Short mmCIF file of C-alpha atoms (C1' of nucleotides) in Angstrom, two decimals:
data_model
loop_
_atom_site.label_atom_id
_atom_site.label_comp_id
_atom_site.label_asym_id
_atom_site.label_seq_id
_atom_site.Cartn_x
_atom_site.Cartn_y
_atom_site.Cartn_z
CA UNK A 412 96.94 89.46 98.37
CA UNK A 413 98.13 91.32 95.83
CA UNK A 414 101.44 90.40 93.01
CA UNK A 415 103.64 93.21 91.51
CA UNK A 416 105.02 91.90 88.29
CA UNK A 417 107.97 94.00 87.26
CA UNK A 418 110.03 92.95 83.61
CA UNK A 419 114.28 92.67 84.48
CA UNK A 420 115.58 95.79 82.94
CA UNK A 421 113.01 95.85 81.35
CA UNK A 422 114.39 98.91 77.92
CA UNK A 423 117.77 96.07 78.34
CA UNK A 424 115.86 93.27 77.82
CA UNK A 425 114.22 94.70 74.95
CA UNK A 426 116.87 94.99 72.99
CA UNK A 427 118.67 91.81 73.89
CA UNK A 428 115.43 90.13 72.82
CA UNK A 429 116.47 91.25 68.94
CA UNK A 430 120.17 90.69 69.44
CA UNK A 431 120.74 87.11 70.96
CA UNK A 432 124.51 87.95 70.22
CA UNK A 433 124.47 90.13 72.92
CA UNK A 434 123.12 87.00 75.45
CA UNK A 435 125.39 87.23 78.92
CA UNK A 436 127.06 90.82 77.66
CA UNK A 437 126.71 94.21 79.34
CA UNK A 438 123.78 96.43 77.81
CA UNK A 439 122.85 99.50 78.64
CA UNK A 440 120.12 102.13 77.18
CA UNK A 441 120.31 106.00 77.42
CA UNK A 442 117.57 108.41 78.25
CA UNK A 443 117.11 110.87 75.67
CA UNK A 444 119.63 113.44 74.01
CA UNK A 445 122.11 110.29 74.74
CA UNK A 446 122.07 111.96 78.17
CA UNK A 447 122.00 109.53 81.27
CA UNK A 448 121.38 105.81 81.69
CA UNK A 449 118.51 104.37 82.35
CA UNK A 450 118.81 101.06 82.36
CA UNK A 451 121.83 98.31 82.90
CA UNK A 452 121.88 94.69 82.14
CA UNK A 453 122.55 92.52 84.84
CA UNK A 454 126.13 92.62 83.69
CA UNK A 455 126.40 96.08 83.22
CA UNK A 456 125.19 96.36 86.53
CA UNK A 457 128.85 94.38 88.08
CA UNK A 458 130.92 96.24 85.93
CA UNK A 459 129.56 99.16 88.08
CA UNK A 460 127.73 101.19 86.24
CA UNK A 461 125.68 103.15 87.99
CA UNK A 462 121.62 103.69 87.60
CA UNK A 463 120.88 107.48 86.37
CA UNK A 464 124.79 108.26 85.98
CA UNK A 465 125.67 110.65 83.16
CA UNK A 466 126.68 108.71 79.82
CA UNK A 467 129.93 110.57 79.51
CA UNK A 468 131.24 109.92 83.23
CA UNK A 469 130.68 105.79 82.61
CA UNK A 470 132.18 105.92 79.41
CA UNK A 471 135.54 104.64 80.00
CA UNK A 472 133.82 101.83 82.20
CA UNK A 473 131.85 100.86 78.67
CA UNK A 474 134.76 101.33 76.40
CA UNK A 475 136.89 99.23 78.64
CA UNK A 476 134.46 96.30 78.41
CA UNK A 477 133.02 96.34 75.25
CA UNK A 478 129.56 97.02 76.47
CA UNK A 479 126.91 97.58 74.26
CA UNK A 480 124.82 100.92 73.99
CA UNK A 481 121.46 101.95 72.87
CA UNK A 482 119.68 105.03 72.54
CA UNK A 483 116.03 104.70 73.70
CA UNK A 484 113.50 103.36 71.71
CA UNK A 485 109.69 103.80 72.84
CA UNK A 486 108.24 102.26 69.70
CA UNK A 487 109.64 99.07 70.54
CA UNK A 488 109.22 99.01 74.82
CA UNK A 489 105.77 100.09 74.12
CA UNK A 490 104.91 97.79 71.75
CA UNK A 491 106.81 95.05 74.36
CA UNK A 492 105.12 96.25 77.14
CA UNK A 493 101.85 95.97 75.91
CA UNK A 494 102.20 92.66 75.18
CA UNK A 495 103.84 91.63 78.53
CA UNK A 496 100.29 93.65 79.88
CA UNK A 497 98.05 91.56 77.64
CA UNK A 498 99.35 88.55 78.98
CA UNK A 499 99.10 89.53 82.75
CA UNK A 500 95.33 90.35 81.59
CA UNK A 501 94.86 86.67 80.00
CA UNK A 502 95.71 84.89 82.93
CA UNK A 503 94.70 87.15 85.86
CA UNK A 504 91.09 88.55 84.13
CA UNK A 505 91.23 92.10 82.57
CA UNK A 506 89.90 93.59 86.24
CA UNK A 507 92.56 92.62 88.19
CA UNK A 508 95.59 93.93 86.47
CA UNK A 509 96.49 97.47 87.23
CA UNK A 510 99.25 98.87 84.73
CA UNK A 511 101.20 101.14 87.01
CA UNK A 512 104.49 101.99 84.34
CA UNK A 513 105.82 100.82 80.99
CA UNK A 514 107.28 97.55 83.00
CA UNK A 515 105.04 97.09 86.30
CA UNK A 516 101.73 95.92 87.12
CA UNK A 517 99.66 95.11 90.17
CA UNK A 518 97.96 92.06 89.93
CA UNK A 519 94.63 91.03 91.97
CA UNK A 520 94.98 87.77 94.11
CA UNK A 521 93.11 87.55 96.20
CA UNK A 522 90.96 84.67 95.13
CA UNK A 523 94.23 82.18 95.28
CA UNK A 524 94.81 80.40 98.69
CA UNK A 525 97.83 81.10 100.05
CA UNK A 526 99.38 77.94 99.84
CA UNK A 527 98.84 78.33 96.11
CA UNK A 528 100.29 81.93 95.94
CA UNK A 529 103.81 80.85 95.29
CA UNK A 530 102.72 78.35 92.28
CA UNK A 531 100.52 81.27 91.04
CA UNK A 532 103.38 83.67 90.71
CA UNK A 533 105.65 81.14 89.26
CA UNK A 534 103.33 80.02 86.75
CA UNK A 535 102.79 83.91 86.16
CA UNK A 536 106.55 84.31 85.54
CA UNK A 537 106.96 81.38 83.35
CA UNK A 538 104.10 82.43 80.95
CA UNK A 539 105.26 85.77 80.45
CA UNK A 540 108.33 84.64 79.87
CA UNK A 541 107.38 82.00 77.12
CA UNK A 542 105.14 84.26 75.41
CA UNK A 543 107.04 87.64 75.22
CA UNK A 544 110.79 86.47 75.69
CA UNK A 545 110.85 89.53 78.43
CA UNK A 546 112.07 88.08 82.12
CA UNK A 547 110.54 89.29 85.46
CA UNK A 548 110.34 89.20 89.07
CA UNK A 549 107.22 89.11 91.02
CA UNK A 550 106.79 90.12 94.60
CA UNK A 551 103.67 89.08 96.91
CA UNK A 552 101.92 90.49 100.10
CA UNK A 553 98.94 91.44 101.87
CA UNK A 554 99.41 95.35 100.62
CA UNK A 555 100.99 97.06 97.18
CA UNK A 556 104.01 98.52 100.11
CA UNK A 557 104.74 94.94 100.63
CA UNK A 558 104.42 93.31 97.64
CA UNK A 559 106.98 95.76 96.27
CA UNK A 560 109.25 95.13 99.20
CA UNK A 561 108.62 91.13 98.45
CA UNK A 562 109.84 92.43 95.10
CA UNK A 563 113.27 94.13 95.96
CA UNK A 564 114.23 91.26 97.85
CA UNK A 565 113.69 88.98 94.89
CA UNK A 566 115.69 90.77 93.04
CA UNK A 567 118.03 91.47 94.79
CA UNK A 568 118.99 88.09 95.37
CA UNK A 569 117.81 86.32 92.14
CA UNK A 570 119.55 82.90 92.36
CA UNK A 571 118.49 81.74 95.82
CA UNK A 572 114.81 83.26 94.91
CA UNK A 573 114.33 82.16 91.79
CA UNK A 574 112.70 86.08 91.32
CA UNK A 575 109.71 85.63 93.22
CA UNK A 576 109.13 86.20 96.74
CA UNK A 577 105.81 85.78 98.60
CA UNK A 578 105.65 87.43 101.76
CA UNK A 579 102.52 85.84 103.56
CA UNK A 580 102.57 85.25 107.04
CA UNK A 581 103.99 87.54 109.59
CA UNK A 582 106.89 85.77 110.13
CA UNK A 583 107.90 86.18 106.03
CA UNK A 584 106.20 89.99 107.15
CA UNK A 585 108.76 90.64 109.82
CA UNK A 586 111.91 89.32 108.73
CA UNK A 587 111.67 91.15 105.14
CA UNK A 588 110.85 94.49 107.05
CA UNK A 589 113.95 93.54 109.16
CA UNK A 590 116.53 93.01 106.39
CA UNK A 591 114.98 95.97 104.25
CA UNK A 592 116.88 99.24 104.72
CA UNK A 593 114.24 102.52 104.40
CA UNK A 594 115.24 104.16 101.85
CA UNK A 595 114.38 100.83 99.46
CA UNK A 596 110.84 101.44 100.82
CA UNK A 597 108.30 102.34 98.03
CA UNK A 598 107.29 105.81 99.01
CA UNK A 599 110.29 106.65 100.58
CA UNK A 600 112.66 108.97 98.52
CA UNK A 601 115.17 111.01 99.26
CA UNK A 602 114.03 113.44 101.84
CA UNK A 603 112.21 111.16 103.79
CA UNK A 604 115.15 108.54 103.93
CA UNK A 605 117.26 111.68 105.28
CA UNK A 606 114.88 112.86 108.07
CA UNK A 607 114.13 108.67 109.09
CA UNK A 608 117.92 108.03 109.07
CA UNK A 609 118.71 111.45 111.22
CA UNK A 610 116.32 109.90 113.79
CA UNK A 611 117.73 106.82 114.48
CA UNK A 612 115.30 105.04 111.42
CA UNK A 613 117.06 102.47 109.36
CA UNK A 614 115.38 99.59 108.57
CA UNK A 615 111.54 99.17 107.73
CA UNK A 616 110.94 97.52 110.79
CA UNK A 617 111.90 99.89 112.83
CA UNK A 618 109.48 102.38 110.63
CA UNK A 619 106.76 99.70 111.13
CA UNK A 620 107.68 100.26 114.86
CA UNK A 621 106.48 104.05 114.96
CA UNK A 622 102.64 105.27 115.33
CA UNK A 623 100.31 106.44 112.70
CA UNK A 624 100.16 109.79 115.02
CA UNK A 625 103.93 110.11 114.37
CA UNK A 626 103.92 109.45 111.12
CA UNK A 627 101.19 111.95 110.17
CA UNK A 628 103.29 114.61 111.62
CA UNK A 629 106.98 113.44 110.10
CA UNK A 630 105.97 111.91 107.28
CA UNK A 631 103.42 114.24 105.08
CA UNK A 632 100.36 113.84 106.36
CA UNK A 633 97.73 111.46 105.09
CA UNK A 634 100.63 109.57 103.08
CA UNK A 635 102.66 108.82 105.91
CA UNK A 636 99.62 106.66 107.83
CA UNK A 637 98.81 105.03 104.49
CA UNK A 638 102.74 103.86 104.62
CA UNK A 639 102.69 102.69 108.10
CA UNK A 640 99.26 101.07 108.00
CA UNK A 641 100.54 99.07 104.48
CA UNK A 642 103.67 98.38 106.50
CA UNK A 643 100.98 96.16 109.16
CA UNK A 644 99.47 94.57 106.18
CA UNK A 645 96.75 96.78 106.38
CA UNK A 646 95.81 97.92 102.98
CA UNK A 647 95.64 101.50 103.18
CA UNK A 648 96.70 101.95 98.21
CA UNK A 649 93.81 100.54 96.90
CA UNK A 650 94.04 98.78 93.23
CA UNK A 651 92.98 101.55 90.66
CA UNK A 652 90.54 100.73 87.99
CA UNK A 653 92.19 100.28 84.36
CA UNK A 654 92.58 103.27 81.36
CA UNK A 655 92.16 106.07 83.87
CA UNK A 656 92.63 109.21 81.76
CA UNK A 657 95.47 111.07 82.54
CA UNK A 658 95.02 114.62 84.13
CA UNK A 659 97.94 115.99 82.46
CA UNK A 660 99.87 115.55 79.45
CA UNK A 661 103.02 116.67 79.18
CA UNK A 662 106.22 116.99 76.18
CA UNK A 663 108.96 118.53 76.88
CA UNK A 664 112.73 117.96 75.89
CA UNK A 665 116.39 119.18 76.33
CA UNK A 666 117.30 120.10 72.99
CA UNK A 667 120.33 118.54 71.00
CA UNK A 668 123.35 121.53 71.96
CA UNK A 669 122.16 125.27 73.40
CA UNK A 670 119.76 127.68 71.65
CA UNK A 671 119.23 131.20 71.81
CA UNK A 672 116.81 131.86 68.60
CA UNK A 673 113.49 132.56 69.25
CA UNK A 674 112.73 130.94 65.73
CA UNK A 675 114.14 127.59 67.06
CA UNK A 676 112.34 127.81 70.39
CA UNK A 677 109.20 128.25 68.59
CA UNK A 678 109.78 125.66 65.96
CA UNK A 679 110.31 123.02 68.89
CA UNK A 680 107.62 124.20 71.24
CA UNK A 681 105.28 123.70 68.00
CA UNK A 682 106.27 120.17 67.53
CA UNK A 683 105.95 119.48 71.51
CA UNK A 684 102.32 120.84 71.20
CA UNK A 685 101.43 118.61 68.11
CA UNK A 686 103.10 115.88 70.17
CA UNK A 687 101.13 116.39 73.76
CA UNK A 688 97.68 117.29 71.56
CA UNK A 689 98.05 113.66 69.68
CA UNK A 690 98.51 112.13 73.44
CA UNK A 691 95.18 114.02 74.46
CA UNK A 692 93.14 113.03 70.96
CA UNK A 693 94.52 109.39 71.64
CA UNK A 694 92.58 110.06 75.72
CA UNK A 695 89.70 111.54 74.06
CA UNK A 696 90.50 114.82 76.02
CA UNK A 697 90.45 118.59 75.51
CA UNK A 698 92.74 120.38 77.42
CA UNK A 699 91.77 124.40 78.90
CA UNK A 700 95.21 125.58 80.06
CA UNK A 701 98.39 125.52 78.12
CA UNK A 702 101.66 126.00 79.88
CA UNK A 703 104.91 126.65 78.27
CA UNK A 704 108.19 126.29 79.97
CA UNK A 705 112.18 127.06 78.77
CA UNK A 706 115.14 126.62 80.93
CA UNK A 707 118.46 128.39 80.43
CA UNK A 708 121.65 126.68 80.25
CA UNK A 709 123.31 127.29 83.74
CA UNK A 710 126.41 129.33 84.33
CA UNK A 711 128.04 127.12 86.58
CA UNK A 712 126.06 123.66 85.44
CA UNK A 713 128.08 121.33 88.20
CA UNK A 714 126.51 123.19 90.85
CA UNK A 715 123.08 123.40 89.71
CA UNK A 716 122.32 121.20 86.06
CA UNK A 717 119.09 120.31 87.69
CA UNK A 718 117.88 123.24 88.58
CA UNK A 719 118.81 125.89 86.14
CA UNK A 720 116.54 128.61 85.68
CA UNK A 721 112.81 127.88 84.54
CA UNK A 722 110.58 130.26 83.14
CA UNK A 723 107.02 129.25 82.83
CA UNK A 724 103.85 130.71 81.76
CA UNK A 725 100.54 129.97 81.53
CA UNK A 726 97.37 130.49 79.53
CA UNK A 727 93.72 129.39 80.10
CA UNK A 728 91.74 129.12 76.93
CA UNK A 729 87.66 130.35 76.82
CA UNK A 730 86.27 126.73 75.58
CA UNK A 731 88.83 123.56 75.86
CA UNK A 732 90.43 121.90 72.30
CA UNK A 733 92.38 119.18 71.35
CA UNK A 734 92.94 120.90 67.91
CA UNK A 735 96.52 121.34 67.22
CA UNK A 736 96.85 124.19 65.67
CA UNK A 737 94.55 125.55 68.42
CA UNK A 738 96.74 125.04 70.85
CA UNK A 739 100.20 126.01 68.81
CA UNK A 740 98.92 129.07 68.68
CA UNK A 741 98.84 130.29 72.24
CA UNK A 742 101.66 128.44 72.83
CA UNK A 743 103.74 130.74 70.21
CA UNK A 744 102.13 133.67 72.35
CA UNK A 745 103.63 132.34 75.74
CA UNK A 746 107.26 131.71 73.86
CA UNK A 747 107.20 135.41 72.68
CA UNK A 748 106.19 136.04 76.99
CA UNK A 749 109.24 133.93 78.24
CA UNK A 750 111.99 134.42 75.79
CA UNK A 751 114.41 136.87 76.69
CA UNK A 752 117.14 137.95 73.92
CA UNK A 753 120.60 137.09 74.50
CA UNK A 754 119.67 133.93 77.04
CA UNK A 755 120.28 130.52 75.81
CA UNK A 756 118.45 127.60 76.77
CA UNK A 757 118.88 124.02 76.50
CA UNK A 758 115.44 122.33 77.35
CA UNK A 759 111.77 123.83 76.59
CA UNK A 760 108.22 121.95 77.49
CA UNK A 761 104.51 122.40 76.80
CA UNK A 762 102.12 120.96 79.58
CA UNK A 763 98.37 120.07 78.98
CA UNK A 764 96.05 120.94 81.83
CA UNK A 765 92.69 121.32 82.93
CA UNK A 766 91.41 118.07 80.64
CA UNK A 767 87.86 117.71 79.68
CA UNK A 768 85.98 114.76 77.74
CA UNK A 769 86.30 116.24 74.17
CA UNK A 770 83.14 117.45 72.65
CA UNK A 771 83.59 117.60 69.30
CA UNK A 772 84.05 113.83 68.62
CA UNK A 773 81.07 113.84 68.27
CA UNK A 774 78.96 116.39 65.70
CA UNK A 775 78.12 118.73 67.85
CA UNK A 776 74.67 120.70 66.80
CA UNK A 777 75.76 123.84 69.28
CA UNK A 778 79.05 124.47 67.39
CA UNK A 779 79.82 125.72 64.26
CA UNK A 780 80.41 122.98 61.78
CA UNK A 781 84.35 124.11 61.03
CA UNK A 782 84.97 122.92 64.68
CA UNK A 783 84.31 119.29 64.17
CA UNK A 784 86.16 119.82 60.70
CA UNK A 785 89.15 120.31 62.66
CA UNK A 786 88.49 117.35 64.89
CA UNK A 787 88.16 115.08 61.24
CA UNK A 788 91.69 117.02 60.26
CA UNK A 789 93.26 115.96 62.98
CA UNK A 790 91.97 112.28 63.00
CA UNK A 791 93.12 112.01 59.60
CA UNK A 792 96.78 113.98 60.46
CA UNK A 793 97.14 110.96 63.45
CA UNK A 794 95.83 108.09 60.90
CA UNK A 795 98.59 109.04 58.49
CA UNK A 796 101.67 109.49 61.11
CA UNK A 797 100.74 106.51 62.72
CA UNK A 798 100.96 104.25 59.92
CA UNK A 799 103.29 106.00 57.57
CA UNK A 800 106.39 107.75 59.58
CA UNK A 801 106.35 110.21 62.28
CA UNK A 802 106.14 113.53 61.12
CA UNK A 803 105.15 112.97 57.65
CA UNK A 804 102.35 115.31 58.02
CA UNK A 805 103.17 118.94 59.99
CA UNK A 806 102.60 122.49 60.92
CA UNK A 807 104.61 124.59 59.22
CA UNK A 808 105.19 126.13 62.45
CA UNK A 809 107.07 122.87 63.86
CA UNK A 810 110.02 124.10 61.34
CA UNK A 811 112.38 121.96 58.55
CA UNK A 812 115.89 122.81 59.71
CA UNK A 813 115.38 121.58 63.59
CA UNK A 814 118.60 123.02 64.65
CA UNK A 815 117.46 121.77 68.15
CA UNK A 816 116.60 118.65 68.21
CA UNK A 817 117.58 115.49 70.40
CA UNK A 818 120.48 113.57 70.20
CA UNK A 819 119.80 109.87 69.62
CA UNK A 820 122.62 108.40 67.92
CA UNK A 821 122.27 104.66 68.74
CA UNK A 822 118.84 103.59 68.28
CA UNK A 823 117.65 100.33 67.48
CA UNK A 824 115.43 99.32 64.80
CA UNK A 825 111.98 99.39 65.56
CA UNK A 826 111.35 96.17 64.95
CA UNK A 827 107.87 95.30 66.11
CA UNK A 828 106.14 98.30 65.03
CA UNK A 829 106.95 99.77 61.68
CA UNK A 830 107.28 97.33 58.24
CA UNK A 831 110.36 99.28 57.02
CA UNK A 832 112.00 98.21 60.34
CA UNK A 833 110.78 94.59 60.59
CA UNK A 834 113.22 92.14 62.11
CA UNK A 835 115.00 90.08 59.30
CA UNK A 836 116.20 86.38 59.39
CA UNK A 837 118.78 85.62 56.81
"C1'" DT B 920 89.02 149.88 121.38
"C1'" DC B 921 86.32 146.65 119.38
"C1'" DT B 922 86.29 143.18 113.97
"C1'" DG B 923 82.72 135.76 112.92
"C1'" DG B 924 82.46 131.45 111.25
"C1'" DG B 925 81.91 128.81 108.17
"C1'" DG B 926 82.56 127.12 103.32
"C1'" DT B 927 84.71 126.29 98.28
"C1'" DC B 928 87.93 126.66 94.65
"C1'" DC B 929 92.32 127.46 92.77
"C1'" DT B 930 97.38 127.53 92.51
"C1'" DA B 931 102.14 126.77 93.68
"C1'" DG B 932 105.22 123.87 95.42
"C1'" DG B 933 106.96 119.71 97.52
"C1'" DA B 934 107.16 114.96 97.95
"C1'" DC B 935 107.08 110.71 95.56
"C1'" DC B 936 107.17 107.13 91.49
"C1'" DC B 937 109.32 104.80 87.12
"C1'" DT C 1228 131.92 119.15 76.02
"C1'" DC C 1229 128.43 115.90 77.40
"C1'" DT C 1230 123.46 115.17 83.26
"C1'" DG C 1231 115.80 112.42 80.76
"C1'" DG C 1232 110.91 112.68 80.43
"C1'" DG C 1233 107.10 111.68 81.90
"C1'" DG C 1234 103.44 111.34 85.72
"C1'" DT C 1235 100.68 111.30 90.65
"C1'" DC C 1236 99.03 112.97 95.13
"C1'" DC C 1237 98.95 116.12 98.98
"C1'" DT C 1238 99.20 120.55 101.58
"C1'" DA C 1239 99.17 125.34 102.54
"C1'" DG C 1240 97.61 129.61 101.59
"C1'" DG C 1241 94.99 133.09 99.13
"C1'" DA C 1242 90.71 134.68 96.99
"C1'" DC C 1243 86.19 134.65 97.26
"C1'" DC C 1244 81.39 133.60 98.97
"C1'" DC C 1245 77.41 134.01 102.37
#
DNA sequence: TCTGGGGTCCTAGGACCC
DNA sequence: TCTGGGGTCCTAGGACCC
């Protein structure tokens, strides 16, 4: 059997932990730029505000009810989450947690008896609560598909279920496929919920109903039978091992209002390649292939502000780095490819690709000896921006005047992770 | 008029997740 | 006026090989 153990608004919780005025009051936390929202407090959540709604449309709703608003703030979830993971890892054994985001894990159980699986995730919930002050629910079954859906229905009904729901024989199986409508299936989005629904497909039981056969045909292939057979309680997701490395890094960012100078473009696209290159020193990983991307603001953005218009571009490099200013460089090359005069553009990105194990961690007697000078520089350049402030050390090419960047008006302190910020009790 | 039968590797794009 | 930022996996199709 396997738990998921997912924290209650999790980026909300965060920053009620370091307010305890704001106890049983509406919070809410914006993505970045101040854009959408991201996450809602329970009672944010019955004012009806809704999940991924533009900040500006809910205003009113927020003004009207005096809820309280935060601008994201990763140095604090991350530093929350880990600590939420560590504690998964202390009671379940390292091996069996899988950290799928910054506020779920899988947890390994299958060495409880199941008429000890219901203590187990209670006694789960109540530690992590004790120890990190974050609240979550816990959902149990035979496959990761079920355990999730043992999830949504503890959450959705958190009084009578206390937030954890163990779904372990098959009648628990078939009455929470019966009561769960598709498109709250994990692994069914948007598309697929359309196409089920348009067939007659509402609930997950009736999707439990249909062959593997069918599914491989209507439901993309290979991923389709691993849905239905997780659906039987046959486990088709296996749990993944821990600290895989990633296979792509990515930074990218709207910027704070529209630009059209190339000079700004290139100033940001420098400081999202010193960004993504820290993420793949921090991985131990070289990338070979830089891609640089810019979107143009839309003419008519109701119709299409997803969309817009992306340009992209790519280069492969002869031998793979993890050197910034190795990689700012041909990135400056691809802006000068994409950038057309007289456009303007409200989002660029810089995606790492084609990751190798980084070779010059080590002294390498095949290179020249400036090469693992660079890798020193840059271990040094991370040592001090960690520990001091962001930024503190730069390329000149990442720009002073930052014309573009990101909105984020009403962030928190960062409390847990830098000494300037620490929380104070007076 | 007739034109094989395997492979592999890579990329773009679509679907999904939080 | 104002709409996020990461990731993963899978498939199809093209290029290339013998």
């Amino acid at each position: 059997m396997k738990a998921i153990v997912d924290c209650n608004s999790f980026y909300c919780s965060c920053e009620k932990l370091f307010r305890p005025d704001l106890n049983n009051k509406p919070v809410v936390v914006l993505s970045n730029n101040d854009g959408c929202i991201v996450s809602r407090s329970d009672e944010a959540k019955q004012l009806g505000i809704p999940m991924a709604g533009p900040y500006f449309e809910a205003k009113h709703i927020i003004q009207e009810n005096d809820v309280a608003v935060f601008s994201s703030n990763y140095n604090l979830y991350g530093d929350l989450s880990m600590r939420v993971m560590e504690t998964l890892r202390s009671i379940a054994g390292k091996g069996n947690v899988e950290v799928y985001s910054v506020d779920e894990a899988f947890v390994d159980l299958n060495i409880i008896p199941a008429e000890e699986l219901y203590k187990t995730a209670k006694l789960i919930k109540d530690t992590v609560e004790m120890w990190t002050g974050i609240s979550v629910s816990i959902g149990v079954g035979p496959t990761k598909i079920l355990a999730k859906l043992a999830n949504h229905i503890a959450k959705k009904n958190k009084t009578a279920t206390g937030c954890v729901s163990v779904l372990a024989t098959t009648e628990e199986r078939r009455n929470a496929l019966k009561k769960t409508r598709i498109n709250n299936i994990w692994g069914v989005g948007g598309a697929y919920a359309n196409k089920l629904i348009n067939l007659g497909i509402t609930s997950a039981w009736e999707l439990a109903l249909m062959s593997e056969e069918w599914a491989y045909q209507n439901l993309g292939g290979v991923v389709g039978v691993r849905l239905i057979k997780e659906l039987h309680g046959e486990q088709a997701i296996d749990m993944k091992k821990e600290l895989l490395e990633k296979k792509m890094i990515a930074t990218t960012r709207m910027f704070g209002s529209p630009v059209n100078n190339i000079n700004d473009i290139k100033e940001a696209v420098a400081t999202y390649t010193s960004r993504a290159a820290e993420k793949l020193r921090r991985q131990y990983s070289a990338a070979k292939v830089i891609s640089v991307f810019v979107v143009k603001k839309e003419q008519d953005h109701m119709l299409n502000f997803r969309q817009g218009g992306t340009i992209s571009d790519c280069i492969t490099l002869p031998v793979a780095t993890s050197i910034t200013h190795e990689l700012i460089k041909p990135a400056l090359t691809l802006v000068d490819k994409i950038y057309k005069r007289g456009n303007e553009y409200k989002k660029a990105g810089v995606m790492l690709s084609g990751l190798e194990r980084d070779s010059s961690i080590q002294g390498n007697l095949f290179k020249p000896e400036t090469k693992n000078c660079g890798r020193r520089l840059m271990d040094m350049m991370d040592n001090i921006n960690f520990s001091q402030r962001d930024d503190i050390l730069k390329f000149a090419s990442s720009g002073t005047t930052r014309n573009w960047k990101m909105r984020q008006e009403l962030r928190s302190g960062r409390y847990t992770t830098r000494w300037e910020e620490l929380f104070e009790v007076h």
